[in-house]
């Protein structure tokens, strides 16, 4: 990892667990079994200071969180200040995705055009309500366009060109 390498959140410390330095981590990754396994290296967001490198000593899934113990931190006093802080990995440690799948940070900022090349706006956010993601396309002077992230609508994505081509269903633009 280089100091200027972008970092991405994979979990948030939501509290402590017991008195021996374990923390409860809410995962914000599709790969929690990789991120929170023994030996994994994570970076604790430093807030106003530098990030701190941590190594997972042990972890286990408990309901909707992971109970994680980090090497060298074995008291509640050592980890209590971490509540609310993010655990991150550098861009070079991101898991490869299957073809046609993208990380949200790769999509936000893409220009969105229809299949005829007409500019619709810029992808500003990805909502994850359930069955499928929804892309929020910001349109200056108009309401945001909500585009379902399904193959029948999203025809092509080029993260290199920062471009997404969509085929909008009849009436979606007027909603």
CSV table of N, CA and C in Angstrom, one decimal:
chain,number,residue,atom,x,y,z
A,1,UNK,N,0.8,-1.2,0.0
A,1,UNK,CA,0.0,0.0,0.0
A,1,UNK,C,0.9,1.2,0.0
A,2,UNK,N,0.5,2.2,-0.8
A,2,UNK,CA,1.2,3.5,-0.8
A,2,UNK,C,0.4,4.5,-0.1
A,3,UNK,N,1.0,5.5,0.5
A,3,UNK,CA,0.2,6.5,1.3
A,3,UNK,C,-0.9,7.2,0.5
A,4,UNK,N,-0.7,7.3,-0.8
A,4,UNK,CA,-1.7,8.0,-1.6
A,4,UNK,C,-2.8,7.1,-2.2
A,5,UNK,N,-2.6,5.8,-1.9
A,5,UNK,CA,-3.5,4.8,-2.5
A,5,UNK,C,-4.9,5.0,-1.9
A,6,UNK,N,-6.0,5.0,-2.7
A,6,UNK,CA,-7.3,5.1,-2.1
A,6,UNK,C,-7.7,3.9,-1.2
A,7,UNK,N,-8.4,4.2,-0.2
A,7,UNK,CA,-8.9,3.2,0.8
A,7,UNK,C,-10.4,3.1,0.7
A,8,UNK,N,-10.9,1.8,0.9
A,8,UNK,CA,-12.3,1.5,0.9
A,8,UNK,C,-12.8,0.8,2.1
A,9,UNK,N,-13.9,1.2,2.6
A,9,UNK,CA,-14.5,0.7,3.8
A,9,UNK,C,-15.0,-0.7,3.6
A,10,UNK,N,-14.6,-1.6,4.6
A,10,UNK,CA,-15.1,-3.0,4.5
A,10,UNK,C,-15.9,-3.3,5.8
A,11,UNK,N,-15.9,-2.4,6.8
A,11,UNK,CA,-16.6,-2.7,8.0
A,11,UNK,C,-16.6,-1.4,8.9
A,12,UNK,N,-17.5,-1.4,9.9
A,12,UNK,CA,-17.6,-0.3,10.8
A,12,UNK,C,-17.6,-1.0,12.2
A,13,UNK,N,-16.8,-0.5,13.1
A,13,UNK,CA,-16.8,-0.9,14.5
A,13,UNK,C,-18.0,-0.3,15.2
A,14,UNK,N,-18.9,-1.2,15.6
A,14,UNK,CA,-20.2,-0.7,16.2
A,14,UNK,C,-20.2,-0.8,17.7
A,15,UNK,N,-19.2,-1.4,18.3
A,15,UNK,CA,-19.1,-1.5,19.7
A,15,UNK,C,-18.1,-2.5,20.1
A,16,UNK,N,-18.0,-2.7,21.5
A,16,UNK,CA,-17.0,-3.7,22.0
A,16,UNK,C,-17.8,-4.9,22.3
A,17,UNK,N,-17.1,-6.0,22.6
A,17,UNK,CA,-17.7,-7.3,23.0
A,17,UNK,C,-16.9,-7.9,24.1
A,18,UNK,N,-17.4,-7.9,25.3
A,18,UNK,CA,-16.7,-8.4,26.4
A,18,UNK,C,-15.6,-7.5,26.9
A,19,UNK,N,-14.7,-8.0,27.7
A,19,UNK,CA,-13.7,-7.2,28.3
A,19,UNK,C,-12.3,-7.4,27.8
A,20,UNK,N,-12.1,-8.4,26.8
A,20,UNK,CA,-10.8,-8.8,26.3
A,20,UNK,C,-10.4,-8.2,25.0
A,21,UNK,N,-11.0,-7.1,24.6
A,21,UNK,CA,-10.6,-6.4,23.4
A,21,UNK,C,-11.2,-6.8,22.1
A,22,UNK,N,-12.3,-7.6,22.2
A,22,UNK,CA,-13.0,-7.9,21.0
A,22,UNK,C,-13.9,-6.7,20.6
A,23,UNK,N,-14.1,-6.6,19.3
A,23,UNK,CA,-15.1,-5.5,18.9
A,23,UNK,C,-16.1,-6.2,18.0
A,24,UNK,N,-17.3,-5.5,17.9
A,24,UNK,CA,-18.3,-5.9,17.0
A,24,UNK,C,-18.2,-5.1,15.8
A,25,UNK,N,-18.1,-5.8,14.6
A,25,UNK,CA,-17.9,-5.1,13.3
A,25,UNK,C,-19.1,-5.4,12.4
A,26,UNK,N,-19.7,-4.3,12.0
A,26,UNK,CA,-20.8,-4.5,11.0
A,26,UNK,C,-20.1,-4.5,9.6
A,27,UNK,N,-20.3,-5.6,8.8
A,27,UNK,CA,-19.6,-5.7,7.6
A,27,UNK,C,-20.2,-4.8,6.5
A,28,UNK,N,-19.3,-4.1,5.7
A,28,UNK,CA,-19.8,-3.3,4.6
A,28,UNK,C,-19.0,-3.8,3.3
A,29,UNK,N,-19.0,-5.1,3.2
A,29,UNK,CA,-18.3,-5.8,2.1
A,29,UNK,C,-19.1,-7.0,1.7
A,30,UNK,N,-19.0,-7.4,0.4
A,30,UNK,CA,-19.6,-8.7,0.0
A,30,UNK,C,-18.7,-9.9,0.3
A,31,UNK,N,-17.5,-9.6,0.9
A,31,UNK,CA,-16.6,-10.7,1.2
A,31,UNK,C,-16.1,-10.7,2.7
A,32,UNK,N,-17.1,-10.7,3.6
A,32,UNK,CA,-16.7,-10.6,5.0
A,32,UNK,C,-15.9,-11.8,5.5
A,33,UNK,N,-16.1,-13.0,4.9
A,33,UNK,CA,-15.4,-14.2,5.3
A,33,UNK,C,-13.9,-14.1,4.9
A,34,UNK,N,-13.6,-13.2,3.9
A,34,UNK,CA,-12.2,-13.0,3.6
A,34,UNK,C,-11.6,-11.8,4.4
A,35,UNK,N,-12.4,-10.8,4.5
A,35,UNK,CA,-11.9,-9.6,5.2
A,35,UNK,C,-11.6,-9.8,6.7
A,36,UNK,N,-12.5,-10.7,7.3
A,36,UNK,CA,-12.4,-10.8,8.8
A,36,UNK,C,-11.8,-12.2,9.2
A,37,UNK,N,-11.1,-12.8,8.3
A,37,UNK,CA,-10.5,-14.1,8.7
A,37,UNK,C,-9.1,-13.9,9.4
A,38,UNK,N,-8.7,-14.8,10.1
A,38,UNK,CA,-7.4,-14.7,10.8
A,38,UNK,C,-6.3,-14.4,9.9
A,39,UNK,N,-5.5,-13.4,10.3
A,39,UNK,CA,-4.3,-13.0,9.5
A,39,UNK,C,-4.6,-11.8,8.5
A,40,UNK,N,-5.9,-11.5,8.3
A,40,UNK,CA,-6.2,-10.4,7.4
A,40,UNK,C,-5.7,-9.1,7.9
A,41,UNK,N,-5.2,-8.2,7.0
A,41,UNK,CA,-4.8,-6.9,7.4
A,41,UNK,C,-5.9,-5.9,7.1
A,42,UNK,N,-6.3,-5.1,8.1
A,42,UNK,CA,-7.2,-4.0,7.9
A,42,UNK,C,-6.6,-2.7,8.4
A,43,UNK,N,-7.2,-1.6,8.0
A,43,UNK,CA,-6.7,-0.3,8.5
A,43,UNK,C,-7.8,0.4,9.2
A,44,UNK,N,-7.6,0.8,10.4
A,44,UNK,CA,-8.5,1.5,11.2
A,44,UNK,C,-8.4,3.0,10.8
A,45,UNK,N,-9.5,3.5,10.4
A,45,UNK,CA,-9.6,4.9,10.0
A,45,UNK,C,-9.1,5.8,11.2
A,46,UNK,N,-8.1,6.6,10.9
A,46,UNK,CA,-7.6,7.4,12.0
A,46,UNK,C,-8.3,8.7,12.3
A,47,UNK,N,-9.4,8.9,11.7
A,47,UNK,CA,-10.2,10.2,12.0
A,47,UNK,C,-9.3,11.4,11.5
A,48,UNK,N,-8.8,12.1,12.5
A,48,UNK,CA,-8.0,13.2,12.2
A,48,UNK,C,-6.5,12.9,12.1
A,49,UNK,N,-6.1,11.7,12.6
A,49,UNK,CA,-4.7,11.2,12.5
A,49,UNK,C,-4.5,10.2,11.4
A,50,UNK,N,-3.4,9.6,11.4
A,50,UNK,CA,-3.1,8.5,10.4
A,50,UNK,C,-3.9,7.3,10.7
A,51,UNK,N,-4.1,6.5,9.7
A,51,UNK,CA,-4.8,5.2,9.8
A,51,UNK,C,-3.8,4.2,10.5
A,52,UNK,N,-4.4,3.3,11.2
A,52,UNK,CA,-3.6,2.3,12.0
A,52,UNK,C,-3.8,0.9,11.3
A,53,UNK,N,-2.7,0.3,11.1
A,53,UNK,CA,-2.7,-1.1,10.5
A,53,UNK,C,-3.0,-2.1,11.6
A,54,UNK,N,-4.0,-3.0,11.3
A,54,UNK,CA,-4.4,-4.0,12.3
A,54,UNK,C,-4.4,-5.4,11.6
A,55,UNK,N,-4.1,-6.4,12.4
A,55,UNK,CA,-4.1,-7.8,11.9
A,55,UNK,C,-5.1,-8.6,12.7
A,56,UNK,N,-6.0,-9.2,12.0
A,56,UNK,CA,-7.1,-10.0,12.6
A,56,UNK,C,-6.4,-11.2,13.3
A,57,UNK,N,-6.7,-11.3,14.6
A,57,UNK,CA,-6.2,-12.5,15.4
A,57,UNK,C,-7.2,-13.6,15.3
A,58,UNK,N,-8.5,-13.3,15.5
A,58,UNK,CA,-9.6,-14.2,15.4
A,58,UNK,C,-10.8,-13.5,15.1
A,59,UNK,N,-11.8,-14.2,14.6
A,59,UNK,CA,-13.1,-13.5,14.3
A,59,UNK,C,-14.2,-14.6,14.1
A,60,UNK,N,-15.4,-14.2,14.4
A,60,UNK,CA,-16.5,-15.2,14.2
A,60,UNK,C,-17.8,-14.4,13.9
A,61,UNK,N,-18.6,-15.0,13.1
A,61,UNK,CA,-19.9,-14.3,12.8
A,61,UNK,C,-20.8,-14.5,14.0
A,62,UNK,N,-21.5,-13.4,14.3
A,62,UNK,CA,-22.5,-13.4,15.4
A,62,UNK,C,-23.7,-12.6,14.9
A,63,UNK,N,-24.8,-13.2,14.6
A,63,UNK,CA,-26.0,-12.5,14.0
A,63,UNK,C,-25.6,-11.7,12.8
A,64,UNK,N,-25.8,-10.4,12.8
A,64,UNK,CA,-25.5,-9.6,11.6
A,64,UNK,C,-24.1,-8.9,11.7
A,65,UNK,N,-23.3,-9.2,12.7
A,65,UNK,CA,-22.0,-8.6,12.9
A,65,UNK,C,-20.9,-9.7,13.0
A,66,UNK,N,-19.7,-9.3,13.0
A,66,UNK,CA,-18.5,-10.1,13.2
A,66,UNK,C,-17.9,-9.7,14.5
A,67,UNK,N,-17.6,-10.6,15.4
A,67,UNK,CA,-16.8,-10.4,16.6
A,67,UNK,C,-15.4,-10.6,16.2
A,68,UNK,N,-14.6,-9.5,16.3
A,68,UNK,CA,-13.2,-9.5,15.8
A,68,UNK,C,-12.2,-9.2,17.0
A,69,UNK,N,-11.1,-9.9,17.1
A,69,UNK,CA,-10.0,-9.6,18.0
A,69,UNK,C,-8.8,-9.3,17.1
A,70,UNK,N,-8.2,-8.2,17.4
A,70,UNK,CA,-7.0,-7.8,16.6
A,70,UNK,C,-5.8,-8.1,17.5
A,71,UNK,N,-4.7,-8.5,16.8
A,71,UNK,CA,-3.4,-8.8,17.4
A,71,UNK,C,-2.9,-7.6,18.2
A,72,UNK,N,-2.5,-7.8,19.5
A,72,UNK,CA,-2.0,-6.7,20.3
A,72,UNK,C,-3.0,-5.9,21.0
A,73,UNK,N,-4.3,-6.2,20.9
A,73,UNK,CA,-5.3,-5.4,21.6
A,73,UNK,C,-6.2,-6.4,22.3
A,74,UNK,N,-5.9,-6.4,23.7
A,74,UNK,CA,-6.6,-7.5,24.5
A,74,UNK,C,-7.3,-6.9,25.7
A,75,UNK,N,-7.7,-5.6,25.6
A,75,UNK,CA,-8.5,-5.1,26.7
A,75,UNK,C,-9.6,-4.1,26.1
A,76,UNK,N,-10.6,-4.0,26.9
A,76,UNK,CA,-11.7,-3.2,26.4
A,76,UNK,C,-11.3,-1.7,26.3
A,77,UNK,N,-10.4,-1.3,27.2
A,77,UNK,CA,-9.9,0.1,27.2
A,77,UNK,C,-9.1,0.4,25.9
A,78,UNK,N,-8.4,-0.6,25.3
A,78,UNK,CA,-7.7,-0.4,24.1
A,78,UNK,C,-8.6,-0.2,22.9
A,79,UNK,N,-9.7,-0.8,22.9
A,79,UNK,CA,-10.6,-0.8,21.7
A,79,UNK,C,-11.8,0.1,21.8
A,80,UNK,N,-12.1,0.5,23.0
A,80,UNK,CA,-13.3,1.4,23.2
A,80,UNK,C,-13.4,2.6,22.4
A,81,UNK,N,-12.2,3.3,22.2
A,81,UNK,CA,-12.3,4.5,21.3
A,81,UNK,C,-12.6,4.2,19.9
A,82,UNK,N,-12.5,3.0,19.5
A,82,UNK,CA,-12.7,2.6,18.0
A,82,UNK,C,-14.2,2.7,17.6
A,83,UNK,N,-15.1,2.7,18.6
A,83,UNK,CA,-16.6,2.7,18.2
A,83,UNK,C,-16.9,3.8,17.2
A,84,UNK,N,-17.6,3.4,16.1
A,84,UNK,CA,-18.0,4.3,15.1
A,84,UNK,C,-16.9,4.5,14.0
A,85,UNK,N,-15.7,3.9,14.2
A,85,UNK,CA,-14.7,4.1,13.2
A,85,UNK,C,-14.7,3.0,12.1
A,86,UNK,N,-14.2,3.3,10.9
A,86,UNK,CA,-14.3,2.4,9.8
A,86,UNK,C,-13.0,1.6,9.7
A,87,UNK,N,-13.2,0.4,9.2
A,87,UNK,CA,-12.1,-0.5,8.9
A,87,UNK,C,-12.0,-0.5,7.4
A,88,UNK,N,-10.8,-0.3,6.8
A,88,UNK,CA,-10.6,-0.1,5.4
A,88,UNK,C,-9.5,-1.0,4.9
A,89,UNK,N,-9.6,-1.2,3.5
A,89,UNK,CA,-8.5,-1.8,2.8
A,89,UNK,C,-8.0,-0.9,1.7
A,90,UNK,N,-6.8,-1.0,1.3
A,90,UNK,CA,-6.3,-0.2,0.1
A,90,UNK,C,-6.9,-0.8,-1.2
A,91,UNK,N,-6.9,0.1,-2.2
A,91,UNK,CA,-7.5,-0.3,-3.5
A,91,UNK,C,-6.8,-1.6,-4.0
A,92,UNK,N,-5.5,-1.7,-3.8
A,92,UNK,CA,-4.8,-2.9,-4.3
A,92,UNK,C,-5.2,-4.2,-3.6
A,93,UNK,N,-5.9,-4.1,-2.5
A,93,UNK,CA,-6.4,-5.3,-1.9
A,93,UNK,C,-7.9,-5.7,-2.2
A,94,UNK,N,-8.5,-4.9,-3.1
A,94,UNK,CA,-9.9,-5.2,-3.4
A,94,UNK,C,-10.0,-6.5,-4.1
A,95,UNK,N,-11.1,-7.2,-3.8
A,95,UNK,CA,-11.3,-8.6,-4.4
A,95,UNK,C,-11.7,-8.4,-5.9
A,96,UNK,N,-11.1,-9.2,-6.8
A,96,UNK,CA,-11.5,-9.1,-8.2
A,96,UNK,C,-13.0,-9.5,-8.3
A,97,UNK,N,-13.7,-8.8,-9.2
A,97,UNK,CA,-15.1,-9.1,-9.4
A,97,UNK,C,-15.3,-9.8,-10.7
A,98,UNK,N,-16.4,-10.6,-10.8
A,98,UNK,CA,-16.7,-11.3,-12.1
A,98,UNK,C,-17.0,-10.2,-13.2
A,99,UNK,N,-16.8,-10.6,-14.4
A,99,UNK,CA,-17.1,-9.7,-15.5
A,99,UNK,C,-18.5,-9.2,-15.5
A,100,UNK,N,-18.7,-7.9,-15.7
A,100,UNK,CA,-20.0,-7.3,-15.7
A,100,UNK,C,-20.4,-6.8,-14.3
A,101,UNK,N,-19.6,-7.0,-13.3
A,101,UNK,CA,-19.8,-6.5,-11.9
A,101,UNK,C,-18.8,-5.4,-11.6
A,102,UNK,N,-19.3,-4.4,-10.8
A,102,UNK,CA,-18.4,-3.3,-10.5
A,102,UNK,C,-18.6,-2.9,-9.1
A,103,UNK,N,-17.5,-2.3,-8.6
A,103,UNK,CA,-17.6,-1.6,-7.3
A,103,UNK,C,-18.3,-0.3,-7.4
A,104,UNK,N,-19.1,0.1,-6.4
A,104,UNK,CA,-19.8,1.3,-6.5
A,104,UNK,C,-18.9,2.5,-6.8
A,105,UNK,N,-17.7,2.6,-6.2
A,105,UNK,CA,-16.9,3.7,-6.5
A,105,UNK,C,-16.4,3.8,-8.0
A,106,UNK,N,-16.5,2.7,-8.7
A,106,UNK,CA,-16.2,2.7,-10.1
A,106,UNK,C,-17.3,3.3,-10.9
A,107,UNK,N,-18.5,3.2,-10.4
A,107,UNK,CA,-19.7,3.7,-11.2
A,107,UNK,C,-20.0,5.1,-10.9
A,108,UNK,N,-19.9,5.6,-9.7
A,108,UNK,CA,-20.2,6.9,-9.3
A,108,UNK,C,-19.4,7.9,-10.1
A,109,UNK,N,-20.0,8.8,-10.7
A,109,UNK,CA,-19.3,9.8,-11.6
A,109,UNK,C,-19.4,9.5,-13.1
A,110,UNK,N,-19.9,8.3,-13.4
A,110,UNK,CA,-20.0,7.9,-14.8
A,110,UNK,C,-21.0,8.8,-15.5
A,111,UNK,N,-20.8,9.2,-16.8
A,111,UNK,CA,-21.8,9.8,-17.6
A,111,UNK,C,-22.8,8.8,-18.0
A,112,UNK,N,-24.0,9.1,-18.0
A,112,UNK,CA,-25.1,8.2,-18.4
A,112,UNK,C,-25.8,8.7,-19.7
A,113,UNK,N,-25.8,7.9,-20.7
A,113,UNK,CA,-26.4,8.2,-22.0
A,113,UNK,C,-27.4,7.1,-22.3
A,114,UNK,N,-28.4,7.5,-23.2
A,114,UNK,CA,-29.3,6.4,-23.7
A,114,UNK,C,-28.7,5.7,-24.9
A,115,UNK,N,-29.4,4.7,-25.4
A,115,UNK,CA,-28.8,3.9,-26.5
A,115,UNK,C,-28.6,4.7,-27.8
A,116,UNK,N,-29.2,5.9,-27.8
A,116,UNK,CA,-29.0,6.8,-29.0
A,116,UNK,C,-27.9,7.8,-28.8
A,117,UNK,N,-27.2,7.7,-27.6
A,117,UNK,CA,-26.2,8.7,-27.3
A,117,UNK,C,-26.6,10.0,-26.6
A,118,UNK,N,-27.9,10.1,-26.3
A,118,UNK,CA,-28.4,11.3,-25.7
A,118,UNK,C,-28.0,11.3,-24.2
A,119,UNK,N,-27.4,12.4,-23.8
A,119,UNK,CA,-26.9,12.5,-22.4
A,119,UNK,C,-28.0,12.6,-21.5
A,120,UNK,N,-28.0,11.8,-20.4
A,120,UNK,CA,-29.1,11.8,-19.4
A,120,UNK,C,-28.7,12.5,-18.1
A,121,UNK,N,-27.4,12.4,-17.8
A,121,UNK,CA,-26.9,12.9,-16.5
A,121,UNK,C,-25.7,12.2,-16.1
A,122,UNK,N,-25.4,12.3,-14.8
A,122,UNK,CA,-24.2,11.7,-14.2
A,122,UNK,C,-24.7,10.8,-13.0
A,123,UNK,N,-24.1,9.6,-12.9
A,123,UNK,CA,-24.5,8.7,-11.9
A,123,UNK,C,-23.9,9.2,-10.6
A,124,UNK,N,-24.8,9.6,-9.6
A,124,UNK,CA,-24.3,10.2,-8.4
A,124,UNK,C,-24.4,9.3,-7.2
A,125,UNK,N,-25.1,8.2,-7.2
A,125,UNK,CA,-25.3,7.4,-6.1
A,125,UNK,C,-25.9,6.0,-6.5
A,126,UNK,N,-25.6,5.0,-5.7
A,126,UNK,CA,-26.2,3.7,-5.9
A,126,UNK,C,-27.0,3.3,-4.7
A,127,UNK,N,-28.3,3.1,-4.9
A,127,UNK,CA,-29.1,2.7,-3.8
A,127,UNK,C,-29.2,1.2,-3.8
A,128,UNK,N,-29.3,0.6,-2.6
A,128,UNK,CA,-29.4,-0.9,-2.5
A,128,UNK,C,-30.6,-1.3,-1.7
A,129,UNK,N,-31.8,-1.1,-2.3
A,129,UNK,CA,-33.0,-1.4,-1.5
A,129,UNK,C,-33.4,-2.8,-1.3
A,130,UNK,N,-32.8,-3.7,-2.2
A,130,UNK,CA,-33.2,-5.1,-2.0
A,130,UNK,C,-32.9,-5.9,-3.2
A,131,UNK,N,-33.9,-6.2,-4.0
A,131,UNK,CA,-33.8,-7.2,-5.1
A,131,UNK,C,-32.7,-6.8,-6.1
A,132,UNK,N,-32.7,-5.5,-6.5
A,132,UNK,CA,-31.6,-5.0,-7.3
A,132,UNK,C,-31.2,-3.6,-7.0
A,133,UNK,N,-30.0,-3.2,-7.3
A,133,UNK,CA,-29.6,-1.9,-7.1
A,133,UNK,C,-30.3,-0.9,-7.9
A,134,UNK,N,-30.3,0.4,-7.5
A,134,UNK,CA,-30.9,1.5,-8.3
A,134,UNK,C,-29.9,2.6,-8.4
A,135,UNK,N,-29.6,3.0,-9.7
A,135,UNK,CA,-28.7,4.0,-10.0
A,135,UNK,C,-29.4,5.4,-10.0
A,136,UNK,N,-28.9,6.3,-9.2
A,136,UNK,CA,-29.4,7.7,-9.1
A,136,UNK,C,-28.6,8.5,-10.1
A,137,UNK,N,-29.3,9.0,-11.1
A,137,UNK,CA,-28.7,9.8,-12.2
A,137,UNK,C,-29.1,11.3,-11.9
A,138,UNK,N,-28.1,12.1,-11.6
A,138,UNK,CA,-28.3,13.5,-11.4
A,138,UNK,C,-28.4,14.2,-12.7
A,139,UNK,N,-29.6,15.0,-12.8
A,139,UNK,CA,-29.8,15.7,-14.1
A,139,UNK,C,-30.0,17.2,-13.7
A,140,UNK,N,-29.1,18.0,-14.1
A,140,UNK,CA,-29.2,19.5,-13.8
A,140,UNK,C,-30.5,20.1,-14.3
A,141,UNK,N,-31.2,20.8,-13.4
A,141,UNK,CA,-32.4,21.4,-13.7
A,141,UNK,C,-33.6,20.5,-13.8
A,142,UNK,N,-33.4,19.2,-13.4
A,142,UNK,CA,-34.5,18.2,-13.4
A,142,UNK,C,-34.4,17.3,-12.2
A,143,UNK,N,-35.5,16.6,-12.0
A,143,UNK,CA,-35.4,15.6,-10.9
A,143,UNK,C,-34.4,14.5,-11.2
A,144,UNK,N,-33.8,13.9,-10.2
A,144,UNK,CA,-33.0,12.8,-10.4
A,144,UNK,C,-33.7,11.7,-11.1
A,145,UNK,N,-33.0,10.9,-11.9
A,145,UNK,CA,-33.6,9.8,-12.6
A,145,UNK,C,-33.1,8.5,-11.9
A,146,UNK,N,-34.1,7.7,-11.5
A,146,UNK,CA,-33.8,6.4,-10.8
A,146,UNK,C,-33.8,5.3,-11.8
A,147,UNK,N,-32.7,4.7,-12.1
A,147,UNK,CA,-32.5,3.7,-13.1
A,147,UNK,C,-32.3,2.3,-12.4
A,148,UNK,N,-33.2,1.3,-12.7
A,148,UNK,CA,-32.9,0.0,-12.1
A,148,UNK,C,-31.7,-0.6,-12.7
A,149,UNK,N,-30.9,-1.2,-11.9
A,149,UNK,CA,-29.6,-1.8,-12.3
A,149,UNK,C,-29.9,-3.3,-12.7
A,150,UNK,N,-30.6,-3.4,-13.9
A,150,UNK,CA,-30.9,-4.7,-14.4
A,150,UNK,C,-30.4,-4.8,-15.9
A,151,UNK,N,-30.0,-6.0,-16.4
A,151,UNK,CA,-29.5,-6.1,-17.7
A,151,UNK,C,-30.4,-5.6,-18.8
A,152,UNK,N,-31.7,-5.6,-18.6
A,152,UNK,CA,-32.6,-5.1,-19.7
A,152,UNK,C,-32.5,-3.6,-19.8
A,153,UNK,N,-32.0,-2.9,-18.8
A,153,UNK,CA,-31.9,-1.5,-18.8
A,153,UNK,C,-30.5,-1.0,-19.0
A,154,UNK,N,-29.6,-1.6,-18.2
A,154,UNK,CA,-28.2,-1.2,-18.3
A,154,UNK,C,-27.5,-2.0,-19.4
A,155,UNK,N,-27.2,-1.4,-20.5
A,155,UNK,CA,-26.7,-2.1,-21.7
A,155,UNK,C,-25.2,-2.2,-21.8
A,156,UNK,N,-24.5,-1.2,-21.3
A,156,UNK,CA,-23.1,-1.3,-21.3
A,156,UNK,C,-22.5,-0.3,-20.3
A,157,UNK,N,-21.4,-0.8,-19.7
A,157,UNK,CA,-20.7,0.0,-18.7
A,157,UNK,C,-19.2,0.0,-19.1
A,158,UNK,N,-18.6,1.2,-19.2
A,158,UNK,CA,-17.1,1.3,-19.4
A,158,UNK,C,-16.6,2.1,-18.3
A,159,UNK,N,-16.0,1.5,-17.3
A,159,UNK,CA,-15.4,2.2,-16.2
A,159,UNK,C,-14.2,3.0,-16.7
A,160,UNK,N,-13.5,2.5,-17.7
A,160,UNK,CA,-12.3,3.2,-18.3
A,160,UNK,C,-12.8,4.5,-18.9
A,161,UNK,N,-13.9,4.5,-19.6
A,161,UNK,CA,-14.4,5.7,-20.3
A,161,UNK,C,-15.3,6.5,-19.4
A,162,UNK,N,-15.6,6.0,-18.2
A,162,UNK,CA,-16.6,6.6,-17.3
A,162,UNK,C,-17.9,6.8,-17.9
A,163,UNK,N,-18.4,5.8,-18.6
A,163,UNK,CA,-19.7,5.8,-19.4
A,163,UNK,C,-20.6,4.7,-19.1
A,164,UNK,N,-21.9,5.0,-19.0
A,164,UNK,CA,-22.9,3.9,-18.9
A,164,UNK,C,-24.0,4.2,-19.9
A,165,UNK,N,-24.3,3.2,-20.7
A,165,UNK,CA,-25.3,3.3,-21.7
A,165,UNK,C,-26.6,2.5,-21.2
A,166,UNK,N,-27.7,3.2,-21.2
A,166,UNK,CA,-28.9,2.6,-20.7
A,166,UNK,C,-30.0,2.6,-21.8
A,167,UNK,N,-31.0,1.7,-21.6
A,167,UNK,CA,-32.2,1.7,-22.4
A,167,UNK,C,-33.4,1.9,-21.5
A,168,UNK,N,-33.9,3.1,-21.4
A,168,UNK,CA,-34.9,3.4,-20.4
A,168,UNK,C,-36.3,2.8,-20.8
A,169,UNK,N,-36.9,2.1,-19.9
A,169,UNK,CA,-38.3,1.6,-20.1
A,169,UNK,C,-39.2,2.8,-20.4
A,170,UNK,N,-40.2,2.6,-21.2
A,170,UNK,CA,-41.2,3.6,-21.6
A,170,UNK,C,-41.8,4.3,-20.3
A,171,UNK,N,-41.7,5.6,-20.2
A,171,UNK,CA,-42.3,6.4,-19.2
A,171,UNK,C,-41.4,6.6,-18.0
A,172,UNK,N,-40.2,5.9,-17.9
A,172,UNK,CA,-39.4,6.1,-16.7
A,172,UNK,C,-38.8,7.5,-16.5
A,173,UNK,N,-38.5,8.1,-17.6
A,173,UNK,CA,-38.0,9.5,-17.6
A,173,UNK,C,-39.0,10.5,-17.0
A,174,UNK,N,-40.2,10.2,-17.2
A,174,UNK,CA,-41.3,11.2,-16.8
A,174,UNK,C,-41.6,11.0,-15.3
A,175,UNK,N,-41.2,9.9,-14.7
A,175,UNK,CA,-41.6,9.7,-13.2
A,175,UNK,C,-40.9,10.7,-12.3
